[in-house]
Tab-separated table of C-alpha atoms and ligand atoms in Angstrom:
chain	number	residue	atom	x	y	z
A	12	MET	CA	68.262	103.002	154.192
A	13	ALA	CA	67.201	102.134	150.652
A	14	ASN	CA	69.924	104.502	149.463
A	15	LEU	CA	72.534	102.796	151.595
A	16	GLU	CA	71.480	99.419	150.251
A	17	SER	CA	71.640	100.517	146.638
A	18	LEU	CA	75.045	102.080	147.321
A	19	ALA	CA	76.236	98.796	148.826
A	20	SER	CA	74.995	96.759	145.870
A	21	LEU	CA	76.543	99.277	143.454
A	22	ALA	CA	79.859	98.872	145.273
A	23	ALA	CA	79.515	95.076	145.125
A	24	ILE	CA	78.873	95.209	141.363
A	25	LEU	CA	81.861	97.532	140.905
A	26	ILE	CA	84.131	95.149	142.839
A	27	LEU	CA	82.874	92.199	140.760
A	28	VAL	CA	83.537	94.078	137.521
A	29	LEU	CA	87.019	95.085	138.719
A	30	VAL	CA	87.853	91.502	139.713
A	31	GLU	CA	86.578	90.237	136.356
A	32	VAL	CA	88.647	92.801	134.442
A	33	ALA	CA	91.716	91.874	136.491
A	34	VAL	CA	91.179	88.140	135.905
A	35	LEU	CA	90.513	88.585	132.192
A	36	SER	CA	93.544	90.779	131.654
A	37	SER	CA	95.782	88.417	133.605
A	38	PHE	CA	94.567	85.561	131.370
A	39	ALA	CA	95.288	87.645	128.314
A	40	ALA	CA	98.697	88.650	129.660
A	41	ALA	CA	99.513	85.008	130.373
A	42	GLN	CA	99.849	84.307	126.646
A	43	LEU	CA	102.777	86.740	126.258
A	44	ARG	CA	106.210	85.197	125.776
A	45	PRO	CA	109.508	86.322	124.239
A	46	ASP	CA	109.580	83.581	121.549
A	47	TYR	CA	105.979	84.042	120.397
A	48	TYR	CA	107.001	84.651	116.751
A	49	ALA	CA	109.930	82.202	116.718
A	50	ASN	CA	108.357	80.043	114.014
A	51	VAL	CA	106.552	82.594	111.851
A	52	CYS	CA	109.076	85.444	111.952
A	53	PRO	CA	112.358	84.250	113.445
A	54	ASN	CA	114.278	87.415	112.614
A	55	LEU	CA	111.638	89.815	113.986
A	56	GLU	CA	113.833	91.431	116.635
A	57	GLY	CA	116.684	91.969	114.180
A	58	ILE	CA	114.356	93.584	111.629
A	59	VAL	CA	112.843	95.970	114.182
A	60	ARG	CA	116.277	96.725	115.657
A	61	TYR	CA	117.678	97.754	112.281
A	62	SER	CA	114.594	99.748	111.295
A	63	VAL	CA	114.570	101.699	114.590
A	64	LYS	CA	118.283	102.332	114.186
A	65	GLN	CA	117.614	103.933	110.795
A	66	SER	CA	114.762	106.024	112.236
A	67	MET	CA	117.090	107.246	114.998
A	68	VAL	CA	119.701	108.248	112.423
A	69	LYS	CA	117.028	110.189	110.527
A	70	SER	CA	115.798	112.044	113.621
A	71	PRO	CA	116.870	112.429	117.265
A	72	ILE	CA	113.168	112.777	118.107
A	73	SER	CA	112.430	109.205	117.014
A	74	ALA	CA	113.549	107.416	120.206
A	75	PRO	CA	111.816	109.653	122.788
A	76	ALA	CA	108.682	109.911	120.660
A	77	THR	CA	108.479	106.118	120.256
A	78	LEU	CA	109.013	105.451	123.964
A	79	ARG	CA	106.263	107.914	124.874
A	80	LEU	CA	103.960	106.371	122.270
A	81	PHE	CA	104.287	102.992	123.999
A	82	PHE	CA	103.209	104.532	127.317
A	83	HIS	CA	100.274	106.368	125.763
A	84	ASP	CA	99.220	103.205	123.938
A	85	CYS	CA	99.346	100.901	126.965
A	86	ALA	CA	97.786	103.384	129.395
A	87	VAL	CA	94.666	103.782	127.234
A	88	MET	CA	92.660	100.637	126.358
A	89	GLY	CA	95.764	98.510	126.957
A	90	CYS	CA	98.799	97.799	124.745
A	91	ASP	CA	96.795	97.278	121.550
A	92	ALA	CA	98.093	99.955	119.160
A	93	SER	CA	94.760	101.795	119.498
A	94	VAL	CA	96.776	105.032	119.660
A	95	MET	CA	97.824	104.466	116.026
A	96	ILE	CA	94.286	104.259	114.606
A	97	ILE	CA	93.099	107.050	112.319
A	98	SER	CA	89.307	107.075	112.323
A	99	PRO	CA	87.403	108.512	109.326
A	100	THR	CA	84.971	110.111	111.781
A	101	GLY	CA	87.762	111.893	113.662
A	102	ASP	CA	86.872	110.049	116.866
A	103	ASP	CA	90.201	108.482	117.820
A	104	GLU	CA	92.773	108.612	120.617
A	105	TRP	CA	95.476	110.698	118.998
A	106	ARG	CA	93.098	113.600	118.467
A	107	ASN	CA	92.497	113.888	122.213
A	108	GLN	CA	94.217	116.955	123.671
A	109	ASP	CA	96.427	114.734	125.868
A	110	ASP	CA	97.733	112.842	122.840
A	111	TYR	CA	98.036	115.765	120.478
A	112	SER	CA	101.626	116.424	121.565
A	113	LEU	CA	102.710	112.901	120.552
A	114	LYS	CA	105.290	113.546	117.871
A	115	PRO	CA	104.827	112.289	114.277
A	116	GLU	CA	108.337	110.783	114.425
A	117	GLY	CA	107.103	108.149	116.905
A	118	PHE	CA	104.226	107.078	114.655
A	119	GLN	CA	106.575	107.059	111.650
A	120	THR	CA	109.097	104.865	113.488
A	121	ILE	CA	106.354	102.260	114.002
A	122	LEU	CA	105.039	102.487	110.424
A	123	ASP	CA	108.585	102.056	109.071
A	124	ALA	CA	109.293	99.100	111.369
A	125	LYS	CA	105.983	97.484	110.373
A	126	ALA	CA	106.847	97.978	106.678
A	127	ALA	CA	110.256	96.403	107.275
A	128	VAL	CA	108.677	93.415	109.057
A	129	ASP	CA	106.051	92.968	106.318
A	130	SER	CA	108.670	93.180	103.572
A	131	ASP	CA	109.896	89.802	104.839
A	132	LEU	CA	107.512	87.336	103.151
A	133	GLN	CA	107.688	84.919	106.056
A	134	CYS	CA	106.548	87.599	108.518
A	135	ARG	CA	104.039	89.450	106.350
A	136	TYR	CA	100.803	90.337	108.189
A	137	LYS	CA	101.692	88.034	111.063
A	138	VAL	CA	103.119	90.488	113.611
A	139	SER	CA	100.820	92.849	115.507
A	140	CYS	CA	101.361	96.607	115.579
A	141	ALA	CA	101.091	96.417	119.385
A	142	ASP	CA	104.104	94.076	119.508
A	143	ILE	CA	106.037	96.258	117.077
A	144	ILE	CA	105.438	99.260	119.372
A	145	ALA	CA	106.686	97.241	122.367
A	146	LEU	CA	109.812	96.126	120.491
A	147	ALA	CA	110.472	99.586	119.029
A	148	ALA	CA	110.158	101.148	122.502
A	149	ARG	CA	112.767	98.702	123.838
A	150	GLU	CA	115.058	99.486	120.904
A	151	SER	CA	114.599	103.226	121.531
A	152	VAL	CA	115.739	102.681	125.106
A	153	SER	CA	118.625	100.296	124.439
A	154	GLN	CA	119.974	102.122	121.393
A	155	SER	CA	120.010	105.321	123.481
A	156	GLY	CA	122.258	103.619	126.047
A	157	GLY	CA	119.580	102.141	128.312
A	158	PRO	CA	118.849	98.539	129.309
A	159	ASN	CA	118.346	95.889	126.627
A	160	TYR	CA	115.553	94.062	128.436
A	161	THR	CA	113.606	91.076	127.048
A	162	VAL	CA	110.257	91.950	125.435
A	163	GLU	CA	107.343	89.561	125.857
A	164	LEU	CA	105.235	89.196	122.697
A	165	GLY	CA	101.848	87.937	121.540
A	166	ARG	CA	99.602	91.012	121.795
A	167	TYR	CA	96.737	91.455	119.343
A	168	ASP	CA	95.745	94.825	117.933
A	169	GLY	CA	92.553	96.467	119.143
A	170	LYS	CA	89.775	97.436	116.767
A	171	ILE	CA	88.552	100.464	118.693
A	172	SER	CA	90.008	103.907	119.325
A	173	THR	CA	87.959	106.757	120.759
A	174	THR	CA	88.830	110.289	121.834
A	175	ASN	CA	86.943	109.989	125.113
A	176	SER	CA	88.826	106.893	126.248
A	177	VAL	CA	92.032	108.883	126.725
A	178	MET	CA	92.788	109.433	130.403
A	179	LEU	CA	96.410	110.203	131.215
A	180	PRO	CA	98.333	111.793	134.081
A	181	HIS	CA	98.983	115.530	133.971
A	182	VAL	CA	102.024	117.682	134.578
A	183	ASP	CA	100.730	119.201	137.807
A	184	ASP	CA	99.549	115.929	139.357
A	185	ASN	CA	100.732	115.319	142.909
A	186	LEU	CA	102.174	112.018	144.143
A	187	ASP	CA	98.782	110.658	145.202
A	188	SER	CA	97.232	111.350	141.780
A	189	LEU	CA	100.203	109.829	139.980
A	190	ASN	CA	100.088	106.777	142.227
A	191	SER	CA	96.358	106.260	141.776
A	192	PHE	CA	96.648	106.546	137.993
A	193	PHE	CA	99.438	103.968	137.788
A	194	TYR	CA	97.686	101.794	140.348
A	195	THR	CA	94.727	101.419	137.973
A	196	LEU	CA	97.208	99.943	135.468
A	197	GLY	CA	98.457	97.484	138.086
A	198	LEU	CA	101.680	99.429	138.629
A	199	SER	CA	103.243	100.393	141.967
A	200	GLN	CA	104.850	103.656	143.114
A	201	ILE	CA	108.260	102.120	142.386
A	202	ASP	CA	107.119	101.218	138.849
A	203	MET	CA	105.758	104.743	138.374
A	204	ILE	CA	109.038	106.361	139.502
A	205	ALA	CA	111.155	104.027	137.371
A	206	LEU	CA	108.949	104.694	134.330
A	207	SER	CA	109.119	108.442	134.938
A	208	GLY	CA	112.846	107.931	134.378
A	209	ALA	CA	111.851	107.743	130.677
A	210	HIS	CA	112.049	111.534	130.959
A	211	THR	CA	115.798	111.059	130.657
A	212	LEU	CA	115.019	111.320	126.933
A	213	GLY	CA	113.287	114.000	124.902
A	214	ALA	CA	111.689	117.356	125.408
A	215	ALA	CA	108.556	119.185	126.520
A	216	ASP	CA	106.870	122.249	125.070
A	217	CYS	CA	107.112	125.397	127.185
A	218	GLY	CA	103.338	125.290	127.730
A	219	PHE	CA	103.838	122.279	129.993
A	220	PHE	CA	106.205	123.925	132.477
A	221	GLN	CA	106.416	127.688	131.910
A	222	HIS	CA	103.798	128.343	134.597
A	223	ARG	CA	106.299	127.006	137.164
A	224	THR	CA	108.934	129.633	136.325
A	225	ARG	CA	109.341	133.206	137.655
A	226	GLY	CA	109.426	131.907	141.227
A	227	LYS	CA	105.927	130.456	141.082
A	228	ASP	CA	107.073	126.966	142.052
A	229	PRO	CA	109.365	127.062	145.104
A	230	SER	CA	110.618	123.546	144.348
A	231	MET	CA	112.306	124.850	141.191
A	232	ASN	CA	116.003	125.749	141.495
A	233	PRO	CA	116.260	129.567	140.894
A	234	SER	CA	119.109	129.228	138.398
A	235	PHE	CA	117.093	126.615	136.472
A	236	ASP	CA	114.138	129.004	136.590
A	237	ALA	CA	116.237	131.754	134.974
A	238	GLN	CA	117.640	129.301	132.425
A	239	LEU	CA	114.146	128.141	131.392
A	240	GLN	CA	112.901	131.709	130.993
A	241	GLY	CA	115.754	132.270	128.533
A	242	THR	CA	115.116	128.955	126.756
A	243	CYS	CA	111.412	129.665	126.246
A	244	ALA	CA	112.175	133.171	124.996
A	245	ARG	CA	114.274	131.563	122.213
A	246	GLN	CA	112.367	128.376	121.386
A	247	ASN	CA	109.174	126.602	122.344
A	248	PHE	CA	110.647	123.604	124.152
A	249	ALA	CA	113.217	122.471	126.699
A	250	PHE	CA	114.864	119.089	127.232
A	251	LEU	CA	113.463	116.964	130.040
A	252	ASP	CA	117.050	116.020	130.940
A	253	ASP	CA	119.240	118.836	129.695
A	254	VAL	CA	122.504	117.107	130.693
A	255	THR	CA	122.085	114.098	128.362
A	256	PRO	CA	118.878	114.679	126.339
A	257	VAL	CA	119.547	111.852	123.863
A	258	GLY	CA	121.225	109.463	126.326
A	259	PHE	CA	119.225	107.029	128.441
A	260	ASP	CA	120.819	107.204	131.901
A	261	ASN	CA	120.034	108.153	135.512
A	262	SER	CA	120.871	111.842	135.214
A	263	TYR	CA	117.112	112.669	135.304
A	264	PHE	CA	117.116	111.603	138.964
A	265	LYS	CA	120.219	113.656	139.752
A	266	LEU	CA	118.488	116.685	138.233
A	267	LEU	CA	115.477	116.140	140.498
A	268	GLN	CA	117.825	116.197	143.506
A	269	ASN	CA	118.896	119.668	142.374
A	270	GLY	CA	115.434	121.114	141.753
A	271	ARG	CA	115.985	120.871	138.008
A	272	GLY	CA	113.017	118.650	137.117
A	273	LEU	CA	111.224	120.161	134.120
A	274	LEU	CA	107.634	119.088	134.774
A	275	GLY	CA	105.779	119.526	138.054
A	276	SER	CA	105.063	115.772	137.999
A	277	ASP	CA	108.818	115.111	137.795
A	278	GLN	CA	109.890	117.448	140.594
A	279	VAL	CA	107.114	116.337	142.956
A	280	LEU	CA	108.757	112.900	143.099
A	281	TYR	CA	111.626	114.527	144.969
A	282	THR	CA	109.642	117.132	146.910
A	283	ASP	CA	107.357	114.500	148.407
A	284	GLN	CA	109.161	112.688	151.220
A	285	ARG	CA	107.368	109.445	150.389
A	286	SER	CA	109.117	109.078	147.013
A	287	ARG	CA	112.367	110.978	147.660
A	288	GLY	CA	114.228	107.868	148.870
A	289	THR	CA	113.675	106.099	145.534
A	290	ILE	CA	114.930	109.140	143.615
A	291	ASP	CA	118.085	109.212	145.775
A	292	TYR	CA	118.537	105.480	145.219
A	293	TYR	CA	118.249	105.709	141.422
A	294	ALA	CA	120.435	108.834	141.346
A	295	SER	CA	123.189	106.920	143.121
A	296	ASN	CA	122.777	103.612	141.311
A	297	GLN	CA	122.084	103.517	137.570
A	298	GLY	CA	122.111	99.695	137.523
A	299	ILE	CA	119.181	99.504	139.949
A	300	PHE	CA	117.293	102.099	137.910
A	301	PHE	CA	117.853	100.103	134.717
A	302	TYR	CA	116.735	96.910	136.460
A	303	ASP	CA	113.551	98.470	137.892
A	304	PHE	CA	112.819	100.262	134.614
A	305	SER	CA	112.990	96.951	132.722
A	306	ILE	CA	110.602	95.303	135.185
A	307	ALA	CA	108.193	98.245	135.028
A	308	MET	CA	108.224	98.342	131.197
A	309	THR	CA	107.470	94.607	131.141
A	310	LYS	CA	104.548	95.164	133.541
A	311	LEU	CA	103.309	98.138	131.498
A	312	GLY	CA	103.481	95.916	128.407
A	313	LYS	CA	100.964	93.504	129.964
A	314	VAL	CA	98.230	96.065	130.530
A	315	GLY	CA	94.912	95.188	128.856
A	316	VAL	CA	96.480	92.858	126.305
A	317	LYS	CA	94.029	91.674	123.616
A	318	THR	CA	93.699	88.156	122.268
A	319	ALA	CA	92.393	86.647	119.017
A	320	THR	CA	88.879	86.916	120.457
A	321	ASP	CA	88.833	90.681	120.851
A	322	GLY	CA	91.744	91.674	118.629
A	323	GLU	CA	93.359	91.151	115.239
A	324	ILE	CA	96.704	91.448	113.465
A	325	ARG	CA	96.288	94.796	111.746
A	326	ARG	CA	97.677	94.992	108.226
A	327	ASP	CA	98.067	98.758	108.283
A	328	CYS	CA	98.722	100.073	111.791
A	329	ARG	CA	96.597	103.138	111.029
A	330	TYR	CA	93.374	101.313	110.194
A	331	PRO	CA	91.534	98.294	111.587
A	332	ASN	CA	91.352	95.532	108.924
B	415	HEM	C1	104.164	110.204	135.316
B	415	HEM	C2	103.332	110.847	134.541
B	415	HEM	C3	103.746	111.476	133.256
B	415	HEM	C4	103.423	112.731	132.841
B	415	HEM	C5	102.579	113.741	133.584
B	415	HEM	C6	104.080	112.932	131.569
B	415	HEM	C7	103.968	114.064	130.810
B	415	HEM	C8	104.748	114.356	129.714
B	415	HEM	C9	104.736	115.597	128.975
B	415	HEM	C10	103.824	116.776	129.272
B	415	HEM	C11	105.675	115.519	128.024
B	415	HEM	C12	106.053	116.603	127.001
B	415	HEM	C13	105.293	116.408	125.708
B	415	HEM	C14	105.622	117.450	124.662
B	415	HEM	O1	105.774	118.629	124.951
B	415	HEM	O2	105.731	117.059	123.481
B	415	HEM	C15	106.286	114.223	128.124
B	415	HEM	C16	107.296	113.773	127.326
B	415	HEM	C17	107.782	112.495	127.355
B	415	HEM	N1	107.304	111.459	128.132
B	415	HEM	FE1	106.075	111.627	129.697
B	415	HEM	N2	104.761	111.803	131.239
B	415	HEM	C18	104.588	110.879	132.226
B	415	HEM	C19	105.070	109.587	132.236
B	415	HEM	C20	105.783	109.016	131.207
B	415	HEM	C21	106.078	107.602	131.082
B	415	HEM	C22	105.581	106.530	132.030
B	415	HEM	C23	106.835	107.467	129.956
B	415	HEM	C24	107.401	106.211	129.330
B	415	HEM	C25	107.613	105.086	129.955
B	415	HEM	C26	107.037	108.784	129.405
B	415	HEM	C27	107.829	109.072	128.324
B	415	HEM	C28	108.033	110.347	127.826
B	415	HEM	C29	109.047	110.674	126.840
B	415	HEM	C30	110.100	109.738	126.282
B	415	HEM	C31	108.879	112.033	126.532
B	415	HEM	C32	109.655	112.865	125.504
B	415	HEM	C33	108.847	112.837	124.220
B	415	HEM	C34	109.463	113.601	123.074
B	415	HEM	O3	110.501	114.232	123.205
B	415	HEM	O4	108.828	113.522	121.994
B	415	HEM	N3	106.359	109.690	130.165
B	415	HEM	N4	105.691	113.524	129.148
């Protein structure tokens, strides 16, 4: 009986904490708006747009790496650029196994954009790294052919980054696990599927999908299976969307319809009847995918946003001030 009571009060405390976190983060998110820097850095979007463009010319990895960086930033401790922090003790997010595959080109794209912003005297040290990541992610999408959605701004940078805080979805997660992960961020199954469409860009190391080949995963198309065995014999990666790897479009969803999803967590969205309809919808209508993707990115961009009370405008994105 005593046990039941303590369980009940534990549950009550947990609910209270969850409600408080939700209320606090919705307050914090409420400050975001597209014209946040209109007075202090009126040309911010143009500066970031041009800088990202140059990064994309330098490397085709820049856009996918930057887009993924935004997700990994927002999903851990909120969109606060904590993923960029290099800690002298070695205890930071990027050194967690789940972040280790983030490509240097993504970090460099942000550092270059920040340098470009700070080279404008009016803007210097006034724009947060978290907002630069959000803008650079949008540029990576739109300059790859995807939607040019409006980015809400006004995030502060976090001061903390720890290895243990990193909790991210995994390649063999089923639909329920994916849903529950995104649900904790305040995102729905539709948001999760639309955001997974980010896998229209970039690549994955063979270690993430090779265990599905050689007939081990019946949801994989046999000719794709053979193709991947050849690819991984030659190189250590394959494109997530091998039709248009550098183009942001809906071909990722068409590939899923044909059993050609690279990661288990991609293909399961088609295998599971509960999400298949959305895949078919996006595969047949790129405009709807772009629309839902823009909404989901905007929602993702509101997760755990910091304010002046618990954040700062970092001068160097790699180190708290
Ligand atoms: C649904 C759960 C997800 C899982 C399990 C997952 C997992 C992965 C893995 C394993 C890779 C390959 C990394 C490598 O080998 O370097 C990858 C790449 C990528 N992911 Fe995800 N991801 C998920 C969701 C997302 C979301 C929500 C976004 C963005 C909105 C995203 C954007 C990307 C991009 C753009 C790449 C290519 C990166 C590159 O080429 O450097 N992913 N993802």
